[in-house]
Amino acid sequence: MKPVKKTIALPDGREITIETGKLAKQADGAVEVRMGNTMLLATVCSAKEAGEGVDFMPLTVEYKEKYASIGRYPGGFLKREGRASDYEILTSRLVDRVLRPLFPDDYHADTFVNVTLYSADENDAPDALAGIAASAAIACSDIPFHGPISEVRVARVDGEWVINPTFEQIEKADIELMVGATYDNIMMVEGEMNEVSEAELLEALKVAHEEIKKHCLAQIELMKEAGKEVKREYCHEINDDALRQDVREKCYDKAYAIARTGAADKHWRAEQFEAICNEYIDNLPEMTEEQLEKYTPEQRKAMVKRYYHDVEKEAMRRCVLDEGIRLDGRKTTEIRPIWCEIDYLPGPHGAAVFTRGETQALVTTTLGTTLDEKIVDDVLNQGKERFLLHYNFPPFSTGEARPQRGVGRREVGHGNLAHRALKRMFPDDFPYTCRIVSDILESNGSSSMATVCGGTLSLLDAGVKMKRPVAGVAMGLISDKGNVKYAVLSDILGDEDHLGDMDFKVTGTTKGITATQMDIKCDGLSYEVLEKALDQARDGRLHILNIINETIPEPREDYKPHVPRLITIEIPKEMIGAVIGPQGKVIQGIQEETGATISIEEDEKLGIGRVEIASKDKESIDAALAKIKAIVAQPEEGEVYDGTVRSILDFGAFVEFMPGRDGLLHISEISWDRLENMETSGLKEGDKLQVKLIEIDKKTGKFRLSQRALQPKPEGYVEREARPRREGGDRGPRPRRDGDRQDRGPRPRRDGDRGPRTFKHKENE
């Protein structure tokens, strides 16, 4: 196949190019996507047959970044790329969430989409190109797909909308969203905002979708020119229409009856729904010979379960649409009962329990120093993070009997959403590093929104002065074809998420939205429906904020007793080395002596050093602060200092009057009495004494100290007249005297002088 290339012009003049037919030609589909110096290679491979018994879409999306793309070495001893970073996981999830609903329902072949960053630019965010790269690779293959799709990042910078903004523009934006969509429908939204209105969010979605339409048209043209319009034939499901109809006729009414009971216990509902299916299977007749030729008894059983799932889904949806009855009996706008409690645990710096229906989060807050900051060393992102949020979802939260094997993509994704919801309301210039940990103890509904609410309570319990409390709620949607009839559901259950058409999470304060995440599973969702969902979400959010306010109206006035106290001071940049000392001996010594924890970081922009001192004991902080101030303090003439005698010489003593600074205490400055020698002074090495700094030599920087200046002057004391010094202390050349060598001419030779040395030439020997 000859290479085929398409170009898309962005509104600001930049261009995205998509090319296929050059690289990775043995993959089912492969494209390279470029924007400026950024280049991504996307490939897709799909098995020809489905695995035995697989009745779902086994899709794997992997986004990886190469350190060589920006000319960097990976960290660590191995110096090679390792496990995926959080950024790579989050980007993979963004692509997966748009692609997965668009494969045919009966397509069950293992499918792998790989997007790799091979060249990067320090200004452009490559994750905004991952979606179009993955979609274009599928479009240039024979894999069946109801696309194409694209993803763009839309941001509002200084009041103007920007598509795929640079990193610098993202930092300035008050709205930053990643939007994924087909030509007709928005499929996925995720992003953060600075307390914006629902109308502003809708405007951002419209701007993003208009750009995505251009990307989709370019991919369709690319697919046609590459000759990939015809997709592969497949048969991944065995079906029996008569069996399907029989399952519906015998199970639908029973499932509908369970759906309209309004039982709040999800386990009871699950058992009742399962019992209907099991009863049908138990009463199945013996298979006919015709049936046995088409499928096995196990395959028939799998078909029944698949057909019954569709029956259960339809019963639940019709119950909501026709009677307005939800699975747990609530109204469509009703939030489940909430109870919450702060200061739940004595050990953490902040702790709270937030329970909404059958979803419960135990959230803790820990305050630390700059030594606790998270070091970020991704391909394009290096720095430190002082506000962290970690989310854990143990299997027991849903009653599952399985081991917990580390942190998965779900934990990273849900934690990131909660982090984005809270971080803009975190106080500016907060001195502490802050880590929130949310452990989900029960789950039936949005545990990420419970994390946001519990995180707010935990922060307030820790004494963090948030700008405003944040709450979140998950919205759902049940609709028929064309949205002729639909119902927007507040605070959805797990089953309503699984069987419904939308999962729309919205977080915010009383002033506006701070973050959102949306996944849409139906076609043709109108902006009218989205507007209704956002308005309903605002009402739910304000309801939850009222309960949070009743639980803790204001942040704790002071931190809890076991929270480390922390102060930060600024020192001159050139004094950082003096505080640290050779091989860190000075700062380590201060920490050992005082018990305080000290960290120093340099601010290159301001040319200063920031010293952070932390301890649970105020006396330790004061002691460490005094020592550091003594190191960085500048000597001043006329000031009195406590000093230590370091050495004794014939003409005086050297005294350390400030850390690292010695001055000369001349023998004449020790006492008003005349001392014949230092032995009569009584001073010894190590003696402590007070001295006054009487002079700093402007040329040499040397210090002259005096002890007698601090003693009363004796009565009748007459100061000896000292020979006047010339300016700068230079007395000039000594005047010549009679007999000086300069006046005597050349020195006469003495006996033994050899005179000039002579040399003999060999020829004269």
Coordinates of C-alpha atoms in Angstrom, one line a residue, residues 89 123 154 192 364 376 636:
I89 CA -2.5 5.2 32.6
N123 CA 5.3 22.9 24.6
V154 CA -10.3 22.6 24.9
E192 CA -11.3 20.6 35.6
T364 CA -7.7 10.6 56.0
V376 CA 7.5 13.6 39.4
E636 CA 27.3 44.6 62.2

